[in-house]
Each structure stands twice: as structure tokens, then as C-alpha cells.
Coordinates of C-alpha atoms and ligand atoms in Angstrom, one line a residue:
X1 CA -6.9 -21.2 -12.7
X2 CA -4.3 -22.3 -10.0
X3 CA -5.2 -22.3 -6.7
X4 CA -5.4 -19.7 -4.2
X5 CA -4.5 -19.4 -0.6
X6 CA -6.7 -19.6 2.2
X7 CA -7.6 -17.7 5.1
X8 CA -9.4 -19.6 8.1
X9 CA -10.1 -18.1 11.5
X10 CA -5.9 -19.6 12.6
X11 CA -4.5 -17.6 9.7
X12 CA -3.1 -14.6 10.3
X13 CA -1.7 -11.9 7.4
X14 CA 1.8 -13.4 8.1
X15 CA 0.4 -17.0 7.7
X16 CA -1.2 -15.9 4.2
X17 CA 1.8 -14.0 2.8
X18 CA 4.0 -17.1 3.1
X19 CA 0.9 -19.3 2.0
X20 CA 0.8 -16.9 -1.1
X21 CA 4.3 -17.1 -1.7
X22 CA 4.9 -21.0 -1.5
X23 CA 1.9 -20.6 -4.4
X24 CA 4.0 -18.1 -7.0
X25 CA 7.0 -20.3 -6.1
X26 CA 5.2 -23.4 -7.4
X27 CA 3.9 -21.7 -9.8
X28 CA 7.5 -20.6 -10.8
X29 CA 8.7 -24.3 -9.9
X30 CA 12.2 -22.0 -7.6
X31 CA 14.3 -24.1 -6.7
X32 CA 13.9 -24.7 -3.0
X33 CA 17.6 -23.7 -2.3
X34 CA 16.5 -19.9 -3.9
X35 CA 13.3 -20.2 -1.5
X36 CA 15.4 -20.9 1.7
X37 CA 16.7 -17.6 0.8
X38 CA 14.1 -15.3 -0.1
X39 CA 11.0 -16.4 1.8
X40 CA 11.4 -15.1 5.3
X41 CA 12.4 -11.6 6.5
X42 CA 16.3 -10.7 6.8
X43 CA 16.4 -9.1 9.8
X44 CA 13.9 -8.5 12.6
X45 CA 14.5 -5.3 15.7
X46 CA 12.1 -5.6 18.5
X47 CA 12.7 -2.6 20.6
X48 CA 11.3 -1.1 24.0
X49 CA 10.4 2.7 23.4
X50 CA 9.9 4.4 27.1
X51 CA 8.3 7.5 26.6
X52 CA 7.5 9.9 29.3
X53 CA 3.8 11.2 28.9
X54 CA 2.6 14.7 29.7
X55 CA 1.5 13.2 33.1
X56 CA 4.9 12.8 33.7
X57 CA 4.5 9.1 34.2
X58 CA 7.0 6.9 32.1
X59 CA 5.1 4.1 29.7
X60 CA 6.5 1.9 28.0
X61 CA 5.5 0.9 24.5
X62 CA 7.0 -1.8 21.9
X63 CA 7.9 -1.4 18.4
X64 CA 9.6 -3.3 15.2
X65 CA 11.6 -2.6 12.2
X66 CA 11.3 -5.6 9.8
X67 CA 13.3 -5.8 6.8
X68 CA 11.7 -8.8 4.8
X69 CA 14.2 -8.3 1.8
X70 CA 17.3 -6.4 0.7
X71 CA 18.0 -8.5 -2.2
X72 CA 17.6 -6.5 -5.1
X73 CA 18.3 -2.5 -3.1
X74 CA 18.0 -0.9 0.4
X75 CA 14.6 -2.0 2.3
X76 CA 11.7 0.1 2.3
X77 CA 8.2 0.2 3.7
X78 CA 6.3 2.6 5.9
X79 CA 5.7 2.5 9.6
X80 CA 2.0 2.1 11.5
X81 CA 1.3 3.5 14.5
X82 CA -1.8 1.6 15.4
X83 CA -3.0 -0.2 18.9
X84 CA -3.2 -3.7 16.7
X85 CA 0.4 -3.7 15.3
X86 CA 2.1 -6.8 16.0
X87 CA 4.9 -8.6 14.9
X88 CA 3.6 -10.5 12.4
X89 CA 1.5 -8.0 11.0
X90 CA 4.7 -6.0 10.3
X91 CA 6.3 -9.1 9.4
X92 CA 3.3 -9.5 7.0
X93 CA 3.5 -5.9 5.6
X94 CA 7.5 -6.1 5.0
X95 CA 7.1 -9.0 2.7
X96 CA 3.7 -7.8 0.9
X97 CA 6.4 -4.4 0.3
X98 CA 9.1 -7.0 -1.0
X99 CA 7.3 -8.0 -3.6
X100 CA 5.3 -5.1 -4.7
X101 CA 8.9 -3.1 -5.1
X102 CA 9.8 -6.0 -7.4
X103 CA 6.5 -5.9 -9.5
X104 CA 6.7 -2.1 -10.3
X105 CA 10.7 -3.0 -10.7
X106 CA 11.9 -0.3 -8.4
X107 CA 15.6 -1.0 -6.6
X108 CA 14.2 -1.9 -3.3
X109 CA 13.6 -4.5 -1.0
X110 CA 11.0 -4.8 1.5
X111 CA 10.3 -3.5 4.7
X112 CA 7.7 -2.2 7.6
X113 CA 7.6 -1.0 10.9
X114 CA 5.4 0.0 13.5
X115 CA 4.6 0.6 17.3
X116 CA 1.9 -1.2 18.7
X117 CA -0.3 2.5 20.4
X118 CA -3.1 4.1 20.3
X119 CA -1.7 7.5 19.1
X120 CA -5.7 9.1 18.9
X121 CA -5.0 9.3 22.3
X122 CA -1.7 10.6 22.4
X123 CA -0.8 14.9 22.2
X124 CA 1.8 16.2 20.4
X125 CA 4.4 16.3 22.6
X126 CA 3.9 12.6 23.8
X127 CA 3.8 11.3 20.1
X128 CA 6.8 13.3 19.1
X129 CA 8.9 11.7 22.2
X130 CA 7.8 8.4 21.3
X131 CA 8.6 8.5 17.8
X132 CA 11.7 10.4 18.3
X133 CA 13.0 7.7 20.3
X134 CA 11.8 5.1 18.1
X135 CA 13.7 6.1 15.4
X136 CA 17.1 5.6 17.4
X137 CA 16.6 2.9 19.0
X138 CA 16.1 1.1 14.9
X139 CA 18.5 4.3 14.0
X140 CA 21.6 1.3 13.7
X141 CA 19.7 -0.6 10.8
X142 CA 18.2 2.2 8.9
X143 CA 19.4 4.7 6.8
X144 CA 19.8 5.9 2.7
X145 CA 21.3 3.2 1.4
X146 CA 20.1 0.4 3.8
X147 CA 16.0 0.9 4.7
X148 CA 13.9 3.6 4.2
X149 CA 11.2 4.1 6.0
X150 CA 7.5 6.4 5.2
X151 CA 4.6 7.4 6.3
X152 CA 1.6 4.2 7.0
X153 CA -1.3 4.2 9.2
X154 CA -1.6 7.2 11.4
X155 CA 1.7 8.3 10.6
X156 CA 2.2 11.7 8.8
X157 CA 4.7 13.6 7.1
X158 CA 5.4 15.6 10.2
X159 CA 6.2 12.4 11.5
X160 CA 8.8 11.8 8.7
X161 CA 10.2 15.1 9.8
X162 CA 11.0 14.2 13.4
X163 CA 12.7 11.0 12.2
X164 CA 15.0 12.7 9.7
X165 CA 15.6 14.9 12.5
X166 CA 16.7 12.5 15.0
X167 CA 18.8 10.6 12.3
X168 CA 20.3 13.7 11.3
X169 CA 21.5 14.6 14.3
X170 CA 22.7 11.7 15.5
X171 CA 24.6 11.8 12.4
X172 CA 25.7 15.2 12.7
X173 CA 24.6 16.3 9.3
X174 CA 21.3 16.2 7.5
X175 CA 20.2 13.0 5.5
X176 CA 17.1 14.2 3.5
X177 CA 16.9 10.6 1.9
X178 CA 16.4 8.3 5.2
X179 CA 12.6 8.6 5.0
X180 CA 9.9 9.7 2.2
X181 CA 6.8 11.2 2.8
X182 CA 8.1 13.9 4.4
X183 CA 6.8 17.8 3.3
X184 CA 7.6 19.2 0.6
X185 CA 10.0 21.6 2.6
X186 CA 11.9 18.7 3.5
X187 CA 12.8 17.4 0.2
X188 CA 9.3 15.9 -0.1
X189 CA 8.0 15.1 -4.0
X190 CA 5.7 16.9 -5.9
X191 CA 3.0 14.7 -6.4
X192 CA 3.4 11.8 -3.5
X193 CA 0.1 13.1 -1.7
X194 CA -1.5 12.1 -5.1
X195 CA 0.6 9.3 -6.3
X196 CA -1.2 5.7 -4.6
X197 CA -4.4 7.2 -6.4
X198 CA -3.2 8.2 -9.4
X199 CA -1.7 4.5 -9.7
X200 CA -4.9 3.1 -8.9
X201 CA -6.3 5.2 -11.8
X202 CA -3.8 4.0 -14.2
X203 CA -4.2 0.5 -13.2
X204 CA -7.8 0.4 -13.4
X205 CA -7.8 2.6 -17.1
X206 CA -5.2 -0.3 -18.7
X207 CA -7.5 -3.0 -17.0
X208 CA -10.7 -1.5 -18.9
X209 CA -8.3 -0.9 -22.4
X210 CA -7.7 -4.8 -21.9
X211 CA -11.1 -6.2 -20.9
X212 CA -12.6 -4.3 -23.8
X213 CA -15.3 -2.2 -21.1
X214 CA -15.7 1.4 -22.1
X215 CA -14.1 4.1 -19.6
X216 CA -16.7 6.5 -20.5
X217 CA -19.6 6.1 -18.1
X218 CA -17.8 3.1 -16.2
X219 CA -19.8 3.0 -13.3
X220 CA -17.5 3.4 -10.2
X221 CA -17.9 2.7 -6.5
X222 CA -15.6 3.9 -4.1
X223 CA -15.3 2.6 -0.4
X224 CA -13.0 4.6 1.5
X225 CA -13.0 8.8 0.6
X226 CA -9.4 9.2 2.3
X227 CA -6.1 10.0 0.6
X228 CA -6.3 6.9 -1.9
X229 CA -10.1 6.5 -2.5
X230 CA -10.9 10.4 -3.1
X231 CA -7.9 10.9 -5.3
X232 CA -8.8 7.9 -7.2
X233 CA -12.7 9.0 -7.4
X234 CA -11.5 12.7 -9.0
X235 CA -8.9 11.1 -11.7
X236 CA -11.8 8.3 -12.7
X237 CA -14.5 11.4 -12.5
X238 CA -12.0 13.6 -14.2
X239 CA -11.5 10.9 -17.0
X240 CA -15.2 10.4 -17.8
X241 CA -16.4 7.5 -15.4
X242 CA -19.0 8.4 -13.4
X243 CA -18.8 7.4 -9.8
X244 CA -21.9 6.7 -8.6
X245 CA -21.4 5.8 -4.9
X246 CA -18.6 6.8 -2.1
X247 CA -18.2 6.1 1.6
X248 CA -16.0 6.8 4.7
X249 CA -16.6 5.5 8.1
X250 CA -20.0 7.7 8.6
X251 CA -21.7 6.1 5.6
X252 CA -22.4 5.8 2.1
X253 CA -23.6 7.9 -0.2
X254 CA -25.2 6.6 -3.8
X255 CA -26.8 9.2 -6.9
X256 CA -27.0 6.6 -10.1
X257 CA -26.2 9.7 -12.5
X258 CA -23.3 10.4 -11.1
X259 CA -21.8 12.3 -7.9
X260 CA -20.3 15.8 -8.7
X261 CA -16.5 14.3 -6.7
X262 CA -15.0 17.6 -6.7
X263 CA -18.0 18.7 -4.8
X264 CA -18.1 15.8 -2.7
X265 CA -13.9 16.4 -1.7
X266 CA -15.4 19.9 -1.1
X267 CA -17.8 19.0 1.1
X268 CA -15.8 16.3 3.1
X269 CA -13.4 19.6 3.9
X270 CA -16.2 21.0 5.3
X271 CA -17.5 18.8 7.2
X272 CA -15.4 15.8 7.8
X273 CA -17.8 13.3 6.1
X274 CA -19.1 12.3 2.8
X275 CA -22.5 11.9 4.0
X276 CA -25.3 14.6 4.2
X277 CA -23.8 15.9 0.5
X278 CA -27.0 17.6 -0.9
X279 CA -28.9 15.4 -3.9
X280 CA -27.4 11.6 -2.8
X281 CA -29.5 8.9 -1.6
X282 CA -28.2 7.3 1.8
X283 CA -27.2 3.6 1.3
X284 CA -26.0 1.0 3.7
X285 CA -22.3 -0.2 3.5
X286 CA -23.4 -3.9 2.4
X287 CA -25.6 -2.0 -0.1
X288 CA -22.4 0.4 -1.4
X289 CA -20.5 -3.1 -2.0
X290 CA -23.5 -4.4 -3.6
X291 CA -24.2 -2.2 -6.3
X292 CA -24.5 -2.6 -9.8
X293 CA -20.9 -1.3 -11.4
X294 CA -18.0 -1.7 -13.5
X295 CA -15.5 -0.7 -11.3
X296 CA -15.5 -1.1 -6.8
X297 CA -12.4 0.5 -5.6
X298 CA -12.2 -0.9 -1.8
X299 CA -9.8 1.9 -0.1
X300 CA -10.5 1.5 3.7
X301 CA -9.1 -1.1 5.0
X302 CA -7.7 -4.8 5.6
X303 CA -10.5 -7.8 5.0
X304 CA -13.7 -5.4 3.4
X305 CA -14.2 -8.3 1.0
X306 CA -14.5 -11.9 2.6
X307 CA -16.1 -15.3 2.1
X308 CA -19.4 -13.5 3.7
X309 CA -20.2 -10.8 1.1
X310 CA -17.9 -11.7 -2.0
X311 CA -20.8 -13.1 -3.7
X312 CA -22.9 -10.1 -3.6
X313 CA -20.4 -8.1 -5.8
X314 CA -21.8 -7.0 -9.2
X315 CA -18.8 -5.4 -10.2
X316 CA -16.9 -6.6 -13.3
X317 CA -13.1 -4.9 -12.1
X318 CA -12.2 -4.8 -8.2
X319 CA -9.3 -2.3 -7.4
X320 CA -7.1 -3.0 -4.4
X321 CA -6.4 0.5 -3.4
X322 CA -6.3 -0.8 0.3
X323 CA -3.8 -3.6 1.4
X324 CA -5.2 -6.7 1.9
X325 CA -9.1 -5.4 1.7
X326 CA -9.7 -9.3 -0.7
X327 CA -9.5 -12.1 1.6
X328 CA -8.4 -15.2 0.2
X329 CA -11.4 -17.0 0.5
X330 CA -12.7 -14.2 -1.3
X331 CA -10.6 -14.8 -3.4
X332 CA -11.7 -17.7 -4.9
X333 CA -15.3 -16.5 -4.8
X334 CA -14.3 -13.9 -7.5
X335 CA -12.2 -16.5 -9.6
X336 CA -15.7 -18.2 -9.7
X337 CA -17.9 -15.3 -10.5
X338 CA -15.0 -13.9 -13.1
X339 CA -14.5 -10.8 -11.6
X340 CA -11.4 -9.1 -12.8
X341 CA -9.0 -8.2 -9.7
X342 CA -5.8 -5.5 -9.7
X343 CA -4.3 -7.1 -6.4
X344 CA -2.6 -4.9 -3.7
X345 CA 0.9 -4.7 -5.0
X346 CA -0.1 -3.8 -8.1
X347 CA -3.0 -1.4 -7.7
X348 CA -1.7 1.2 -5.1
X349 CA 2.1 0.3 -5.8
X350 CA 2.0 4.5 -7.1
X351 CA 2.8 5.5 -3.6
X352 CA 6.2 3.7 -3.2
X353 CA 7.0 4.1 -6.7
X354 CA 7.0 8.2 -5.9
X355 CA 8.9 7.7 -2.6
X356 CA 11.2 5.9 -5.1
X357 CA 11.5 9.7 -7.1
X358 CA 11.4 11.2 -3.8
X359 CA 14.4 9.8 -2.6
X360 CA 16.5 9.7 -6.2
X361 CA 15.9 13.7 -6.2
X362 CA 16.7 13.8 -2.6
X363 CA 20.1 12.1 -3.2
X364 CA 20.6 13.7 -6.1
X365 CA 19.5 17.5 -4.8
X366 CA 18.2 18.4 -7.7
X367 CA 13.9 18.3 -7.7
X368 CA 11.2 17.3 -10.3
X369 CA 8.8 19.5 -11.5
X370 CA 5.1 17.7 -10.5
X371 CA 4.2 16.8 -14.4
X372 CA 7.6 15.1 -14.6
X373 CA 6.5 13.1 -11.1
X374 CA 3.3 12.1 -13.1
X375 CA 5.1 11.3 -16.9
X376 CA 7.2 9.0 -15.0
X377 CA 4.2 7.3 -12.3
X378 CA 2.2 6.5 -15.6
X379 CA 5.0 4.9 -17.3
X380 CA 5.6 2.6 -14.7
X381 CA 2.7 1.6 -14.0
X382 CA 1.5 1.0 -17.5
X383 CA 4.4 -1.0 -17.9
X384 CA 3.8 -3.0 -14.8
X385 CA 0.2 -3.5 -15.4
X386 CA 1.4 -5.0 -18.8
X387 CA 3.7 -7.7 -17.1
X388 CA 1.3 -8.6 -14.9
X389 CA -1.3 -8.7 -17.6
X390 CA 0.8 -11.3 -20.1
X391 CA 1.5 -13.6 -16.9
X392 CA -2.2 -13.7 -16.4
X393 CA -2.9 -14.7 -20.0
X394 CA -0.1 -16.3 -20.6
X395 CA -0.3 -18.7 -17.2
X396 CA -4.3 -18.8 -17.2
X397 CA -3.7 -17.7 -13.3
X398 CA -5.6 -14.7 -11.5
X399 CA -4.0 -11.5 -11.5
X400 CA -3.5 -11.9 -7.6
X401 CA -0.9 -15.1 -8.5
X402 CA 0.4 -13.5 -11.5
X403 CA 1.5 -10.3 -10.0
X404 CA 3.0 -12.5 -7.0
X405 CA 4.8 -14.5 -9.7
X406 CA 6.0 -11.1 -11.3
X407 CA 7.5 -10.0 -7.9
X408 CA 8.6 -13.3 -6.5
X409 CA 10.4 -14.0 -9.6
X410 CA 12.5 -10.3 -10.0
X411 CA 13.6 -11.5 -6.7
X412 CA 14.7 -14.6 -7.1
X413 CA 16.6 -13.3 -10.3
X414 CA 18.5 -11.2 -7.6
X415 CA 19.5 -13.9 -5.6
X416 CA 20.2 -15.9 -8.1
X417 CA 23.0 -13.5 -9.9
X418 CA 24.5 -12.4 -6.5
X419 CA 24.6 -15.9 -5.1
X420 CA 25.4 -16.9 -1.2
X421 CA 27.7 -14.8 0.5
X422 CA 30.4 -16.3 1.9
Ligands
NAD1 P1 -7.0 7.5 4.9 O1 -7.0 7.4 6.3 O2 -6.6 8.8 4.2 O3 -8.4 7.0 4.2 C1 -9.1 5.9 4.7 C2 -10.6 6.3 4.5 O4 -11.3 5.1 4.7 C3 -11.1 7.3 5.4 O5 -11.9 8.2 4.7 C4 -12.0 6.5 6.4 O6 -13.1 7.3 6.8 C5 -12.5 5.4 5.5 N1 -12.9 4.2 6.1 C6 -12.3 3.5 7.2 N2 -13.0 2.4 7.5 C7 -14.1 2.4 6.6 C8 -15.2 1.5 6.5 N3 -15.3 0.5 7.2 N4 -16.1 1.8 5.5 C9 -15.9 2.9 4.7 N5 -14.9 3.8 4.8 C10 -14.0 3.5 5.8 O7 -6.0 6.3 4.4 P2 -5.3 6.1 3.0 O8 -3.9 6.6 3.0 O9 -6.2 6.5 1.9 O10 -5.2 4.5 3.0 C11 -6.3 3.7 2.7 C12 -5.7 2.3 2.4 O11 -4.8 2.4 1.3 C13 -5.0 1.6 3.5 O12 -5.2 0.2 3.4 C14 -3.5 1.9 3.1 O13 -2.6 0.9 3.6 C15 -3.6 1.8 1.6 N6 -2.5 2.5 0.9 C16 -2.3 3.8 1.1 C17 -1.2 4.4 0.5 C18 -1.0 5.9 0.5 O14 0.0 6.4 -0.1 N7 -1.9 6.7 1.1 C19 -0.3 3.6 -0.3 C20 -0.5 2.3 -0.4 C21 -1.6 1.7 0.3

């Protein structure tokens, strides 16, 4: 296996993205003169976003548009409303989104946004002004046919609404297709609340047809019962695994025949947690990790897996539904132990690939019916499990350095063909 990039305490997620890039570019021996031009981000926007709060005092926060790449179609990424954004965080995300566009081989480049706020401690009104003035102040840089922007961490579709909104009348008319994720009334898909799930189904159901483990009965663990993890846990369920444990930030909950997920997604509606569901056991989140599987399907958050606890996982396939939840050092730990990985860009690449159909039916004006949506989700990623797949082999490299040789080599391609302007 070739090596892997690591993550010390003076690394941050922008350090480790360029670290795993300068790896697939080795791997790929580029040509240093293509690297010059498709390493770093495009264009950066720092802006200042005043926004007078219902106390009527005036605060001011601070947000970024980052378009990492537009080498291969119009930029796109979602934007994070979150108190730890920072620049190269965003900077991070954009070129994590550059490459994951290129490994499902949709026409975009990459790109991410975000204001650094605490918006659980924001009303309505406030977080409407603030994102309303947000969007024009990056309003010059974005748009259809140039960067896309969509829903991320505490950012919603109604959010999406107010910047289509704003860009529409600034424009004068409506522009449906400046952001996805927006509701359905909007010109939102059929099927994008589904979609990253659905992908990380697909991935994990060609990564079992390849490794030669039985779907039926799979064991499956899933940290993380949001919008990824619970849609993933009903497809798997719904196939024939048997997900034996789930978790969301109250706690864990483990039955080793099998949890009934529909009742669990039930229950979670009625009481805004996973735990207390009648007939589980209670486990501990090391514990959750811990367990004896086929399949862990992290789908929290950033760094669940790291050089402290990636040598208690029993599981044979590890599905990053989250971004970033595998550390590097982790990494390694699982080259060591053999356990099979569907990196980031891969595994939850379903959600921009149906902001991709939302905004081809949005500038088309003519809508998908929801099995459509789903036909083409699975071909896509099917296909691009495959070509990550055969680099693997092929290479003898983890899938982590084969799918960021997939992606960093589509781009190159690009650059390569259009050559340097002037
Ligand atoms: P979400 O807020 O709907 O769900 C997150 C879930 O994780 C919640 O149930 C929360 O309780 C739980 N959680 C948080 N911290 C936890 C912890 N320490 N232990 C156990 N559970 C914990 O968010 P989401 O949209 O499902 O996103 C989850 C991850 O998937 C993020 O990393 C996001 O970037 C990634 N992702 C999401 C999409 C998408 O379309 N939703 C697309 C690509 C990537």
C-alpha cells in the first residue's frame, strides 16, 4: 500500500487535504506545472456581514465563499453556519468538494462557504438578515453557471430559499438554479432529502458484491441517526442487513437480532432521540464503535475514528457517510488491520450528485419524477464505486488514495485539454 497522510496536533483539515493531494499526485506522477494549477483554491471572498439583531444592536459576523476549482464546470459546495468555521476549514471543504465532483464525474468544480456563528442562538429574523446579507455581499462571484451553493451544517432548505431570493432580486428575475437544496416548491428534487443515504447504501452493497460478504444479515452499525445515518440504516434494513446498533448525540442503542429502523426513525420523531426505544440494550459510544460487525457507518461528524480508538474496530467495511469522520492516522491503523474503507468523496458523494439533477431540471424547467432521481443516483454511483474499485486493485493503494487519484486525475485531464489562459 502507498502511504498515507498524517494528522498531528499542527495539522489542520486544510493541511491534510493538500497533504492528501501531493499523495494522488505522486501517485499519478502530474506534472508539477498541472499541480501549480490545480492544487490551491481559485478564488477566495472574505466578507464582513453586519447584521442588526432583534436587540437592535448591530454585530458583526465574518464569512467566506471559496471556490477551490472551476476547472472542469461552475463551483459547487454547500455553506456551514457553525461557531468553528474558519477559513481553512472552508478552504479545506472546497477542495475535498473538488475532488468528490470529479470522482462521481459530475460537471463541477469545487466549492464551500460558511459564516463563522452560533446560529442555535440566533431567531429567525436575525438568521434570515444575516444570511440575506451574506448572500450579496458573495452575490458578485456566484450564480448558475459560475458557483452553486447548498445546504451544509445548520443550514436548511429555507435557507436556500432566502438566498435565491436575494439573488433573484438583485437580478430582477428569478434564478431557480443558484442554489440546491432548496424545497421542493422552489424547484427542489424529488429525492435530495434521501439522496447522501441512498449513496452510502449503494456504495456499501457494491463494496459487499466485491469483497465476497453476504448482504443478507450484514451486521450494521450506525453512528449518527440524522439525515445521512437514518436513511442509510432504513435502505441497509430494507435490503436485508440487520442493523444491530444506532446512536445520536444522547446515546447508543444495541439489540444483536436486529433493531426494527423504521420503528426506531418512528420513535426518534417522537422523541428527538434514539435512546429509551423499547427492547434495546443501552451501550456506551466507545462500545457502539466497538462492536462485532460487517459494516460501521460513521455519520456524525469530523474525526470519530482516530489513532486513539481505530484499533478497537471489528468491522470488516467502514462507510464515510460523514466528511472527514477517518483521521489519517487512522488511517493507517485500518490499512494494518485490513479493514475495507469507502472514503468521504465517494461514500456520501449521492447528495451533490442529486443537487447535480436538481439544478439540470431547474435550468431545464422540466422536473423528474422521484424513481427517475433514484435510476439515475444508482447508476452513478455504481459506476463510480467501480472506478474507484479497479484503481484499488489495480494500484494495490487504499480506496482513500484511489478515489483521490480518480478525482485528482479527471481534474487534471481538464486542465490539461483547456490549457493556460492567456
Ligand atoms: P444531521 O444533523 O441530520 O445528523 C447528524 C446526526 O449525528 C444527528 O442525529 C446527531 O445527533 C448525531 N451526532 C452528532 N454528534 C454525534 C456523536 N458524537 N455521536 C453520535 N451521534 C452524533 O446531519 P447530516 O446531514 O446527516 O450530516 C451528517 C454528516 O454527513 C456530516 O458530516 C455531513 O457533512 C455529512 N454529509 C451530509 C450530506 C447530506 O446531504 N445530508 C451530504 C454529504 C455529507
Amino acid at each position: 500500500m502507498l502511504a498515507t497522510a498524517t494528522l498531528t496536533a499542527e495539522k489542520n483539515a486544510y493541511e491534510v487535504a493538500l497533504e492528501n493531494f501531493d499523495l494522488a499526485a505522486n501517485a499519478l506522477e502530474l506534472d508539477n506545472n498541472v499541480r501549480a494549477m490545480i492544487k490551491y483554491p481559485e478564488r477566495e471572498l472574505t466578507v464582513s456581514v453586519p447584521v442588526r439583531m432583534d436587540s437592535g444592536k448591530i454585530v458583526r459576523f465574518v464569512g467566506y465563499r471559496v471556490q477551490h476549482s472551476t476547472q472542469r464546470g461552475p463551483a459547487k459546495g454547500g455553506i456551514r453556519f457553525h461557531p468553528n468555521v474558519t477559513i481553512d476549514e472552508v478552504r479545506a471543504l472546497a477542495t475535498w468538494m473538488t475532488w468528490k465532483c470529479a470522482v462521481v464525474n459530475i460537471p463541477y468544480g469545487g466549492g464551500k462557504g460558511g459564516i463563522t456563528c452560533n446560529p442555535k442562538e440566533m431567531s429567525m429574523g436575525e438568521l434570515e438578515r444575516m444570511t440575506r446579507r451574506y448572500a450579496s455581499a458573495i452575490l458578485p462571484i456566484i450564480g448558475p453557471e459560475k458557483d452553486i451553493p447548498a445546504p451544509d451544517v445548520y443550514t436548511t432548505p429555507q435557507i436556500m430559499a432566502w438566498i435565491m431570493d436575494t439573488y433573484s432580486m438583485m437580478k430582477g428575475y428569478p434564478v431557480t438554479g443558484v442554489v440546491t437544496g432548496k424545497p421542493i416548491s422552489l424547484g427542489g428534487s424529488l429525492g435530495r432529502n434521501e439522496a447522501t443515504g441512498r449513496g452510502v447504501f449503494y456504495t456499501i452493497r457494491s463494496s459487499c458484491q466485491n469483497l465476497g460478504i453476504p448482504f443478507q444479515g450484514a451486521r450494521t452499525v450506525v453512528q449518527g441517526f440524522g439525515n445521512a445515518g437514518s436513511i442509510a440504516a432504513t435502505l441497509m434494513h430494507e435490503a436485508g442487513a440487520k442493523v444491530i446498533a444506532v446512536s445520536d448525540t444522547r446515546g447508543c442503542i444495541f439489540n444483536p437480532r436486529g433493531l426494527d429502523v423504521l420503528a426506531v426513525v418512528e420513535f426518534k420523531k417522537r422523541t428527538g432521540s434514539v435512546t429509551g426505544f423499547p427492547g434495546a440494550e443501552k451501550i456506551t459510544a466507545d462500545e457502539l464503535l466497538a462492536l462485532d460487525c460487517e459494516v460501521l457507518i460513521p455519520a456524525a461528524l469530523e474525526n470519530a475514528i482516530t489513532v486513539d480508538n481505530a484499533h478497537t474496530i471489528r468491522a470488516r467495511i467502514v462507510a464515510e457517510a460523514a466528511n472527514g469522520p477517518v483521521t489519517p492516522d487512522a488511517d493507517r491503523i485500518f490499512d494494518e488491520k485490513c479493514v475495507f474503507l469507502i472514503p468521504d468523496i465517494l461514500c456520501n458523494a449521492g447528495g451533490v450528485t442529486v443537487s447535480y439533477f436538481e439544478w439540470v431540471q431547474d435550468e431545464n424547467h422540466l422536473f423528474w419524477d422521484e424513481n427517475d432521481v433514484n435510476a439515475k443516483l444508482e447508476k452513478i454511483m455504481v459506476r463510480s464505486f467501480n472506478d474507484v474499485f479497479k484503481i484499488h486493485v489495480e494500484r494495490k493503494v487504499n480506496m482513500r488514495l484511489a478515489a483521490n487519484m480518480v478525482g485528482v486525475g479527471r481534474v487534471a485531464e481538464a486542465c490539461r485539454v483547456r490549457g493556460l489562459y492567456p
